[in-house]
mmCIF file of C-alpha atoms and ligand atoms in Angstrom:
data_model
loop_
_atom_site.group_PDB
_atom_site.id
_atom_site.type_symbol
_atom_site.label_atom_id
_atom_site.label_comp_id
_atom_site.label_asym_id
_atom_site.label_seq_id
_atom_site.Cartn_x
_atom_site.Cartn_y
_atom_site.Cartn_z
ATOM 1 C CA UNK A 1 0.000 0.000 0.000
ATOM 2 C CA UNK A 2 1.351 3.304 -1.205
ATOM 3 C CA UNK A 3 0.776 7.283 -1.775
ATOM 4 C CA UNK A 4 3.899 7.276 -4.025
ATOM 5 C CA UNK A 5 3.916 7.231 -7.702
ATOM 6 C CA UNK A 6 3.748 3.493 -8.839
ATOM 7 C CA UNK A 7 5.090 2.903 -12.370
ATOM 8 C CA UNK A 8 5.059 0.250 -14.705
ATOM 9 C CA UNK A 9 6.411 -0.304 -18.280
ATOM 10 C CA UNK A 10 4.236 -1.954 -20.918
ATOM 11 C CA UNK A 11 4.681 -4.356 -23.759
ATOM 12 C CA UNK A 12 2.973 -6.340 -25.832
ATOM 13 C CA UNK A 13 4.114 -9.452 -23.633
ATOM 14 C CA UNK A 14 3.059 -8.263 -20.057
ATOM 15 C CA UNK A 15 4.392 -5.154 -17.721
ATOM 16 C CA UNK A 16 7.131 -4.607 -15.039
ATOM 17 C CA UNK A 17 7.553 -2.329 -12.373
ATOM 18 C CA UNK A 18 9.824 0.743 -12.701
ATOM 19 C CA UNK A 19 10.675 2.772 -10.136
ATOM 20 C CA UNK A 20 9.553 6.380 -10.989
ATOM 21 C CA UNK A 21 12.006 8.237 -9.018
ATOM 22 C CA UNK A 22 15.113 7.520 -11.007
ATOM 23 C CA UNK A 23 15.519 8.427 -14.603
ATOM 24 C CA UNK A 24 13.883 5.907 -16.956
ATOM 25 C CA UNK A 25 13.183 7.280 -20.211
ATOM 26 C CA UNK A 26 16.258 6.852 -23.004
ATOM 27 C CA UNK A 27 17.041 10.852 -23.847
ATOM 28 C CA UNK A 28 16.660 9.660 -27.928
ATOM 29 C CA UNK A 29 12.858 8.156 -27.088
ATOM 30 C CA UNK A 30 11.217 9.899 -30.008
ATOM 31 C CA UNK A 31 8.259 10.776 -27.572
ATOM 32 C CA UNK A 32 11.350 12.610 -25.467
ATOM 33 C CA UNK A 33 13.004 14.547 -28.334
ATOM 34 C CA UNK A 34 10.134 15.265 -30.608
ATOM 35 C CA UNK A 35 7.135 14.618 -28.679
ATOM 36 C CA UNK A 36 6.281 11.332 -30.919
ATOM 37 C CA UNK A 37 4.004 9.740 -28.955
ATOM 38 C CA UNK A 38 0.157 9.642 -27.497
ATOM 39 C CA UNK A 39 -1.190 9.338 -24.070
ATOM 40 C CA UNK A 40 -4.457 9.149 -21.745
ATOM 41 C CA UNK A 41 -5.334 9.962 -18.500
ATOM 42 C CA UNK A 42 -7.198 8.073 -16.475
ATOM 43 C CA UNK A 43 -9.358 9.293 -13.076
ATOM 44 C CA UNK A 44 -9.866 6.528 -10.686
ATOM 45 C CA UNK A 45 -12.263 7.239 -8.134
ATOM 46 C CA UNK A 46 -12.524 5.327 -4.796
ATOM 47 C CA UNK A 47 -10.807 2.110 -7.117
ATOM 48 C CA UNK A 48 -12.948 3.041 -9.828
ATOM 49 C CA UNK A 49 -12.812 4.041 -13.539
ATOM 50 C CA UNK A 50 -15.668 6.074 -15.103
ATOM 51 C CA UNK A 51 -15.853 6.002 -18.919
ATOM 52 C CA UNK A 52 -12.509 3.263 -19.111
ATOM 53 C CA UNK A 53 -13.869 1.816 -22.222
ATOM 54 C CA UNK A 54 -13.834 5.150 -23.690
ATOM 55 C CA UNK A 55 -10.857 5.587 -22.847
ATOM 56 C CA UNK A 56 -8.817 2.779 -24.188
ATOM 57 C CA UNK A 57 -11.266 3.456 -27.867
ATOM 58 C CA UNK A 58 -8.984 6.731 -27.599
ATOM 59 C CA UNK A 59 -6.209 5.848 -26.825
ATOM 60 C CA UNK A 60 -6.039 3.091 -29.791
ATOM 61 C CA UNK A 61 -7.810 5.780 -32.226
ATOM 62 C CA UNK A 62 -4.778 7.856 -31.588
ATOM 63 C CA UNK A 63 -2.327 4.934 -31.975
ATOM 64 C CA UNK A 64 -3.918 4.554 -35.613
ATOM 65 C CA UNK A 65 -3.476 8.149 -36.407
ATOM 66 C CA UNK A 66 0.087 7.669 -35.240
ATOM 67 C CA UNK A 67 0.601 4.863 -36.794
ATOM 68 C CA UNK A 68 1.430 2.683 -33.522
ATOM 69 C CA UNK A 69 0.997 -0.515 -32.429
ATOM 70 C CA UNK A 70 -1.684 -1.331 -30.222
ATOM 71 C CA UNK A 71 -0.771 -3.515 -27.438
ATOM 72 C CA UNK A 72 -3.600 -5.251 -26.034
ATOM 73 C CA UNK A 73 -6.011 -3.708 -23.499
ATOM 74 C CA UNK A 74 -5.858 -6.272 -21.427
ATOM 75 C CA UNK A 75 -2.301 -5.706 -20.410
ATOM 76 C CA UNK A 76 -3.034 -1.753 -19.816
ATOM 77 C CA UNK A 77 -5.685 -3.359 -17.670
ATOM 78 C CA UNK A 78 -4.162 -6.110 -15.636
ATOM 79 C CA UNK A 79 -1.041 -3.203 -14.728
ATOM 80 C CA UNK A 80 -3.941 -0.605 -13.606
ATOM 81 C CA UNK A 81 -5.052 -3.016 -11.559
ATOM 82 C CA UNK A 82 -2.038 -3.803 -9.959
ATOM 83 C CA UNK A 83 -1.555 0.437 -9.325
ATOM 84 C CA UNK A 84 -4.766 0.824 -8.014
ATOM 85 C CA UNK A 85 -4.491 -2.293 -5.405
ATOM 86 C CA UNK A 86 -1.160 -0.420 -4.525
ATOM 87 C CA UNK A 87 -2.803 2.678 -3.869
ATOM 88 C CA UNK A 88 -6.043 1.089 -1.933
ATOM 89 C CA UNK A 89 -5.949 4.031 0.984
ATOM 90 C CA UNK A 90 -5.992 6.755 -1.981
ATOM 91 C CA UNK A 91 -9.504 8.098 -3.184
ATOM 92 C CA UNK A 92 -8.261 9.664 -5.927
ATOM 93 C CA UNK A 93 -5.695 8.621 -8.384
ATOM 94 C CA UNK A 94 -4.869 10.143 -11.882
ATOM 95 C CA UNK A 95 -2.922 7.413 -13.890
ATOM 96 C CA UNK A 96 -1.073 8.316 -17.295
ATOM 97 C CA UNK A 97 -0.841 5.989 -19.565
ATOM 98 C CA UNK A 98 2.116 6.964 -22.566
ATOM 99 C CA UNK A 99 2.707 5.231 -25.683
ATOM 100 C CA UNK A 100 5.733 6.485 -27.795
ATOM 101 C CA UNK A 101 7.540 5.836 -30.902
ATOM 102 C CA UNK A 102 10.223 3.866 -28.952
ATOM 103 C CA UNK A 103 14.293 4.667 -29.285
ATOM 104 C CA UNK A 104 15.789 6.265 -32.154
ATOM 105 C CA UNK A 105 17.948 3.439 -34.409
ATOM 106 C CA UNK A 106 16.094 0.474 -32.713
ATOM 107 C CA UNK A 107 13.796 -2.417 -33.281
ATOM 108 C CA UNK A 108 10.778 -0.306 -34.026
ATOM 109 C CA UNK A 109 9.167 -1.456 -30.288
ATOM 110 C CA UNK A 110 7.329 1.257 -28.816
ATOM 111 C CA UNK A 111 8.285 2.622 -25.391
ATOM 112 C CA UNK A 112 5.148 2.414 -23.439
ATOM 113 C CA UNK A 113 4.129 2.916 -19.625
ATOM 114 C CA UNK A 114 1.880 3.152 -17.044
ATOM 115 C CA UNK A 115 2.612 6.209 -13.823
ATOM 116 C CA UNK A 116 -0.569 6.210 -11.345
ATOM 117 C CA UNK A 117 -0.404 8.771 -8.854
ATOM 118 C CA UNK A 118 -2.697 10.484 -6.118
ATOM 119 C CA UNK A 119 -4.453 13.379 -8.071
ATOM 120 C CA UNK A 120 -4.700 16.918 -7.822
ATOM 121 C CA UNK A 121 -7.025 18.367 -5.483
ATOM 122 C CA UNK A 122 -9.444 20.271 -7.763
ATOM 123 C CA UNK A 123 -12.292 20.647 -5.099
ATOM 124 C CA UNK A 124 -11.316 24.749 -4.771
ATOM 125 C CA UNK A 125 -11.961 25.226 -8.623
ATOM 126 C CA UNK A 126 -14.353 23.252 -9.018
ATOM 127 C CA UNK A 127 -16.559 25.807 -6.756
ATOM 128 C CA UNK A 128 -14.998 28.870 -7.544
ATOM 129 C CA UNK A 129 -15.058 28.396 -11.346
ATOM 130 C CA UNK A 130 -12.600 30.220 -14.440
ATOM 131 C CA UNK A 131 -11.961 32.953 -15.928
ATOM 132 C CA UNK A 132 -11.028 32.310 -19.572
ATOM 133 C CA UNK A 133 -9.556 33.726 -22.660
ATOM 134 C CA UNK A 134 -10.293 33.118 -26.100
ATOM 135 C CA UNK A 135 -7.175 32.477 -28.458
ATOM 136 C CA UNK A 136 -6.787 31.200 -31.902
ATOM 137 C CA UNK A 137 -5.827 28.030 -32.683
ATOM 138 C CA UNK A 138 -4.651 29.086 -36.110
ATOM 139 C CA UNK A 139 -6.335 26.644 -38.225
ATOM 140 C CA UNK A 140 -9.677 26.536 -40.034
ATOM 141 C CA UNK A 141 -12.393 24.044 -38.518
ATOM 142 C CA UNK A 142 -12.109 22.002 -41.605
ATOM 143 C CA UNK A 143 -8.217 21.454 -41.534
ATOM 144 C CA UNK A 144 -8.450 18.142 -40.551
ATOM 145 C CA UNK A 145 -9.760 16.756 -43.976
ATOM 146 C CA UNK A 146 -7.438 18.242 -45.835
ATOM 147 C CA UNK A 147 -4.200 17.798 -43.467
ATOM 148 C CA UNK A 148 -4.755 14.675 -41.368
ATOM 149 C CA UNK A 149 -0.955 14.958 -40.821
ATOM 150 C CA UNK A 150 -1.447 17.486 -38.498
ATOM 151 C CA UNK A 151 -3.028 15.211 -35.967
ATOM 152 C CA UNK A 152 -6.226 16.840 -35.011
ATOM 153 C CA UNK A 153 -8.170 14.999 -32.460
ATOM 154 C CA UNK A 154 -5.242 12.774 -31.686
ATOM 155 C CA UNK A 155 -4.082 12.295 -27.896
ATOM 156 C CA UNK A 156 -0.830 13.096 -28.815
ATOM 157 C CA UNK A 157 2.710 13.917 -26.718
ATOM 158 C CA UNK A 158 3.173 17.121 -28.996
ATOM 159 C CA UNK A 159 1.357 19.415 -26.058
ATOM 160 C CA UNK A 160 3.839 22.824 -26.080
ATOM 161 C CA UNK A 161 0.993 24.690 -28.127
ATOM 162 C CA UNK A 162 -1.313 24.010 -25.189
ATOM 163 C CA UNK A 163 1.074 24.630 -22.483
ATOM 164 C CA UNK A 164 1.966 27.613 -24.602
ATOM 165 C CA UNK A 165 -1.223 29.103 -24.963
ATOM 166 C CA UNK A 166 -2.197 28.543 -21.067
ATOM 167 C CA UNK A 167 1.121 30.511 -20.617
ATOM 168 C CA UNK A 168 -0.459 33.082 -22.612
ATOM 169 C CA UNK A 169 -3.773 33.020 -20.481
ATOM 170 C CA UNK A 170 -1.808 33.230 -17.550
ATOM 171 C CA UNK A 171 -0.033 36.520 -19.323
ATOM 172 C CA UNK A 172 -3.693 38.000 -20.032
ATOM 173 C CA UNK A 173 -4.737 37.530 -16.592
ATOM 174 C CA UNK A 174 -6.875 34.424 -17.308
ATOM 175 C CA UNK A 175 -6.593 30.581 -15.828
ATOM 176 C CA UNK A 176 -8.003 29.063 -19.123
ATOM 177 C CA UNK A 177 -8.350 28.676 -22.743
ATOM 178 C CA UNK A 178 -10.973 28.377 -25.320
ATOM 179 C CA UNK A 179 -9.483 27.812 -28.993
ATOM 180 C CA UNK A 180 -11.500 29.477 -31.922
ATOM 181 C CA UNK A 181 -10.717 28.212 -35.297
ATOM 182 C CA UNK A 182 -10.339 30.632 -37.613
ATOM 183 C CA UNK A 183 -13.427 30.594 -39.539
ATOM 184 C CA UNK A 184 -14.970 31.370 -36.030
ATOM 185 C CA UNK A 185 -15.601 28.745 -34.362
ATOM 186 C CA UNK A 186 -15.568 27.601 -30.699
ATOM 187 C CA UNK A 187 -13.793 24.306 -30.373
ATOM 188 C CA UNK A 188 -11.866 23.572 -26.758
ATOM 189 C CA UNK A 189 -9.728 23.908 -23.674
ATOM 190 C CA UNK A 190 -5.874 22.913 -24.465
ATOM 191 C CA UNK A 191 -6.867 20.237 -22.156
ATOM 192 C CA UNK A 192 -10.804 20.350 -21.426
ATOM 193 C CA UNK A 193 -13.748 20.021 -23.495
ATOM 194 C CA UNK A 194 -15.985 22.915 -23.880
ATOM 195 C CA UNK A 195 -19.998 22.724 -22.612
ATOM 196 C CA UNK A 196 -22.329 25.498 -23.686
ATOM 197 C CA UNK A 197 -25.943 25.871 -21.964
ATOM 198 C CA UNK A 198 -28.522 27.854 -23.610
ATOM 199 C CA UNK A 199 -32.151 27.544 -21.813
ATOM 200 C CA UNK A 200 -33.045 23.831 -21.764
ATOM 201 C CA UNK A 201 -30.509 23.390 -24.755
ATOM 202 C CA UNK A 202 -26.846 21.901 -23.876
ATOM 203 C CA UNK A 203 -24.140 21.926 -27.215
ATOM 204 C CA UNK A 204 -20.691 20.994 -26.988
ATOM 205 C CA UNK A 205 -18.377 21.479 -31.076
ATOM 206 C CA UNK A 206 -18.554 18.026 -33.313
ATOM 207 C CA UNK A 207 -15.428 16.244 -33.569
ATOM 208 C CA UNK A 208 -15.200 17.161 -37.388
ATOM 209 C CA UNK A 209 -13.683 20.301 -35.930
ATOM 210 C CA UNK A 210 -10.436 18.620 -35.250
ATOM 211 C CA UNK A 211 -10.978 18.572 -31.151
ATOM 212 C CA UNK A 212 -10.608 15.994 -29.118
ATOM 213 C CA UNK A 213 -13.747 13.260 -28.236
ATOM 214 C CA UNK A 214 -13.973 13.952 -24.701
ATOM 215 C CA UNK A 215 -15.055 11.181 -22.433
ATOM 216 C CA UNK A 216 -16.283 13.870 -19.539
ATOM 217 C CA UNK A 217 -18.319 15.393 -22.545
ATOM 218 C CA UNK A 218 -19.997 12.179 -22.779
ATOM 219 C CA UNK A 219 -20.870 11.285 -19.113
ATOM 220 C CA UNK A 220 -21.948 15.392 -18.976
ATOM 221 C CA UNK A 221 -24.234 15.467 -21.799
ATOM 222 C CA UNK A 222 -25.671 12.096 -19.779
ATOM 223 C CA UNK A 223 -26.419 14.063 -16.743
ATOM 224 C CA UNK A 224 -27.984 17.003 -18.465
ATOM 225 C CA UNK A 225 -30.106 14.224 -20.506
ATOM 226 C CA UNK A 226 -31.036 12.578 -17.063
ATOM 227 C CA UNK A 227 -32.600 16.265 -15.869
ATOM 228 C CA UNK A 228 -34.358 16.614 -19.480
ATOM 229 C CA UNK A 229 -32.402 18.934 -21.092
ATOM 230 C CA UNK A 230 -31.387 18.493 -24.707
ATOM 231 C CA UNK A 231 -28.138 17.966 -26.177
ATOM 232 C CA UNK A 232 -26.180 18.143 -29.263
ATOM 233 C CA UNK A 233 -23.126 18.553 -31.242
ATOM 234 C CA UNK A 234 -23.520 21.701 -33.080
ATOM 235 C CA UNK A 235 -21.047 24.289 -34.820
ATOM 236 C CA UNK A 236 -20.558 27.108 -31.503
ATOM 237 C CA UNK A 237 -19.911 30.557 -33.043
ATOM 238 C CA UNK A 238 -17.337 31.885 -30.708
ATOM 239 C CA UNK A 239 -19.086 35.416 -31.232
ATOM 240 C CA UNK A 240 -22.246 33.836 -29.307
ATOM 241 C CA UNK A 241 -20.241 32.876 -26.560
ATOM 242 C CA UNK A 242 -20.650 35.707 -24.583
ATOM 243 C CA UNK A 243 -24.785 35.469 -24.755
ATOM 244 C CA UNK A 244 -24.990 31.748 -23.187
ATOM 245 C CA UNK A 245 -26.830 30.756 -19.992
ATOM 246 C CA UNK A 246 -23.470 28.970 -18.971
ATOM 247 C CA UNK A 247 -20.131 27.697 -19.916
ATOM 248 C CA UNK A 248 -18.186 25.315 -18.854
ATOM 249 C CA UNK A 249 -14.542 23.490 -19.392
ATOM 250 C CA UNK A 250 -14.956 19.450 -18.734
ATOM 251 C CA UNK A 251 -12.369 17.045 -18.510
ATOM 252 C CA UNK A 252 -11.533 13.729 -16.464
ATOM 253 C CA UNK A 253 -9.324 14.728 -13.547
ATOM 254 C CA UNK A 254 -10.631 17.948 -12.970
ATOM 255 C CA UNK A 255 -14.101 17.715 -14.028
ATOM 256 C CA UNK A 256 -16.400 20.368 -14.542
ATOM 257 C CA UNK A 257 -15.448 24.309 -13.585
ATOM 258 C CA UNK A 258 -17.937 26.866 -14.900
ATOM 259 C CA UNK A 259 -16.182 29.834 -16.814
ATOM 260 C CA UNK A 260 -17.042 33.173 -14.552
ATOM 261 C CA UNK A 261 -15.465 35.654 -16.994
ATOM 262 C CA UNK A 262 -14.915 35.168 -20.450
ATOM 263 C CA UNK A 263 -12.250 37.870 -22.127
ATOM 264 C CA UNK A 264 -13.382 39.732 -19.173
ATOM 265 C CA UNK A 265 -16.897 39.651 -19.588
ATOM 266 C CA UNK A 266 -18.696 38.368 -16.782
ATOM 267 C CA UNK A 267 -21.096 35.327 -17.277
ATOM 268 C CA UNK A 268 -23.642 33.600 -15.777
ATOM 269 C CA UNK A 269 -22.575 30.623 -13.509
ATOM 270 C CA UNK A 270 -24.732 28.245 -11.646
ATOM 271 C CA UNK A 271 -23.463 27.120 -8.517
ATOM 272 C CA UNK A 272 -25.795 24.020 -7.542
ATOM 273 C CA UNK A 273 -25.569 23.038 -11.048
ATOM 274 C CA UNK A 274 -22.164 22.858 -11.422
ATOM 275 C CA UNK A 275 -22.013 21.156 -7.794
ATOM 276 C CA UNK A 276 -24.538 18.706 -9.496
ATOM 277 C CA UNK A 277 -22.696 18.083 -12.233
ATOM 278 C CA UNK A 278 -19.204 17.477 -10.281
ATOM 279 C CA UNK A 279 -21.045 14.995 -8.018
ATOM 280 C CA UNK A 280 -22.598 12.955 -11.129
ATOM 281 C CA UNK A 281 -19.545 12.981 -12.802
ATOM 282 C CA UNK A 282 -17.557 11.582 -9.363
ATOM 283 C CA UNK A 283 -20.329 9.149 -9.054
ATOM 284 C CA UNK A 284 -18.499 5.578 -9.372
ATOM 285 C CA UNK A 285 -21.114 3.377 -9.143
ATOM 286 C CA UNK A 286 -23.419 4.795 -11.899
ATOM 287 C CA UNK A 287 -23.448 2.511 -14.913
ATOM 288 C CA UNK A 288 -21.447 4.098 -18.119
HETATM 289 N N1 LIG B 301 -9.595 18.358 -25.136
HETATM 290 C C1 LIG B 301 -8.271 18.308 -24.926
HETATM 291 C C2 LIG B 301 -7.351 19.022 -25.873
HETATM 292 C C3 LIG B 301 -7.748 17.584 -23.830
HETATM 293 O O1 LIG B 301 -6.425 17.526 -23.631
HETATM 294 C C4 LIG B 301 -8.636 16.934 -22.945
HETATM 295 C C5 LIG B 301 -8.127 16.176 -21.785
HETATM 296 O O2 LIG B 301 -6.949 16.080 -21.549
HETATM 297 C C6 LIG B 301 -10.011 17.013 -23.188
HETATM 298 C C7 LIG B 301 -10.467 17.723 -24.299
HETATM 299 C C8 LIG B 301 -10.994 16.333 -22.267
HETATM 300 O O3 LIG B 301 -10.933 14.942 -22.403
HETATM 301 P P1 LIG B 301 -11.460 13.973 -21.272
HETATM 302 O O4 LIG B 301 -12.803 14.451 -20.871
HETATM 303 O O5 LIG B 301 -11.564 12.652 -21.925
HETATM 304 O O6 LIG B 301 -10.501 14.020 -20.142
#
């Protein structure tokens, strides 16, 4: 039983334990020097996994985009196991799980592991919400058709542009990020899905729009469907942000915070809501 960071490498034959505090990585792992690689992120709640299904459907569409081998779920699954029996007196973990290339002038075998640690404690933003800044992504909403190379929708290592443009939040005074496209278009978070409430109406951008499928997005358009609102995927004008009932950024770990201020605009937030929506989305013994 542990609180510490419990690692484990992955193959396509079976996993072994690594120990996370010494250096593990090869410095000429593609996914270290060019960022050639994908990933999930995994909440475990009280020993549980919301939406794991989901997940793994993710993680092996972005393997295909990246042209990776898949190794087989049932060896991510057996070594999450094994880090969440380690970790039995934790209520929260967040577990990584990282597939990359592998070593430069190798076999071609990627380099894959497992790192399950105790999460975050979100609780304090969860209530008090974000303020959030809109920034362009720099590409059209179609520019997935005609450039697949460039990885849209894809859980991939190559996350500087997100880091870069939360740095840029952070400059404007904001703790956030929406991306417009540049036809206009809402689309995301650099690492949250974006929820937009108008009346009885709940929308969230299609996936044709080069964003990520968000597994939270799923389980949140299920609790608005459970209180009778409607939902859909819809094309979000960025211009109409600003006139919605509520906003919100969604994603596993952190769940749902409501945005308070949008490019310093103040908007609407719902606090039981929100509250609501944290708990449904925590719940681990609702069926998926
Ligand atoms: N969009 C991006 C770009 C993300 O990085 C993430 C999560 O990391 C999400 C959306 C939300 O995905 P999920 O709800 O599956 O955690």
């Amino acid at each position: 039983m542990t609180a510490s960071p419990v690692l484990f490498f992955v193959d396509a034959s079976g996993f072994r334990r690594g120990d996370p505090r010494q250096p593990q990585v090869n410095v000429t792992d593609w996914g270290a020097t060019r960022g050639d690689g994908i990933f999930e992120s995994i909440s475990v709640i009280a020993g549980r996994m919301p939406a794991l299904a989901a997940r793994f459907d993710r993680l092996e569409a972005s393997a295909g985009a990246l042209d990776l081998p898949l190794i087989d779920r049932s060896i991510w699954t057996t070594a999450l196991a094994r880090a969440i029996e380690t970790h039995d007196a934790v209520d929260r973990l967040a577990v990584t799980l990282v597939m990359t290339r592998g070593v430069e002038n190798a076999d071609s075998s990627p380099t894959a592991w497992l790192l399950a640690r105790p999460a975050r404690d979100f609780t304090a933003i969860r209530r008090s919400g974000v303020s959030v800044v809109t920034l362009d992504r720099g590409y059209a909403s179609d520019a997935a058709d005609g450039a697949p190379w460039l990885l849209l929708g894809a859980k991939h290592l190559s996350y500087a542009t997100n880091a870069a443009a939360l740095r840029e939040a952070s400059r404007r005074g904001a703790d956030d990020v929406i991306f417009t496209s540049t036809d206009g278009l809402a689309l995301e978070g650099p690492t949250s899905s974006l929820i937009v409430r108008r009346g009885d109406l709940v929308e969230t951008p299609g996936v044709e729009t080069g964003i990520l499928a968000g597994t939270t997005q799923a389980t949140t358009f299920g609790f608005f469907e459970s209180k009778g609102y409607r939902t859909r995927f819809a094309g979000i004008r960025a211009a109409d942000l600003s006139t919605c009932d509520a906003l919100w950024l969604v994603s596993s770990v952190r769940q749902a915070v409501a945005v308070h201020t949008l490019d310093g605009r103040a908007m609407p937030v719902d606090d039981a809501l929100t509250a609501e929506l944290n708990s449904w989305l925590s719940d681990e013994t609702r069926p998926e």
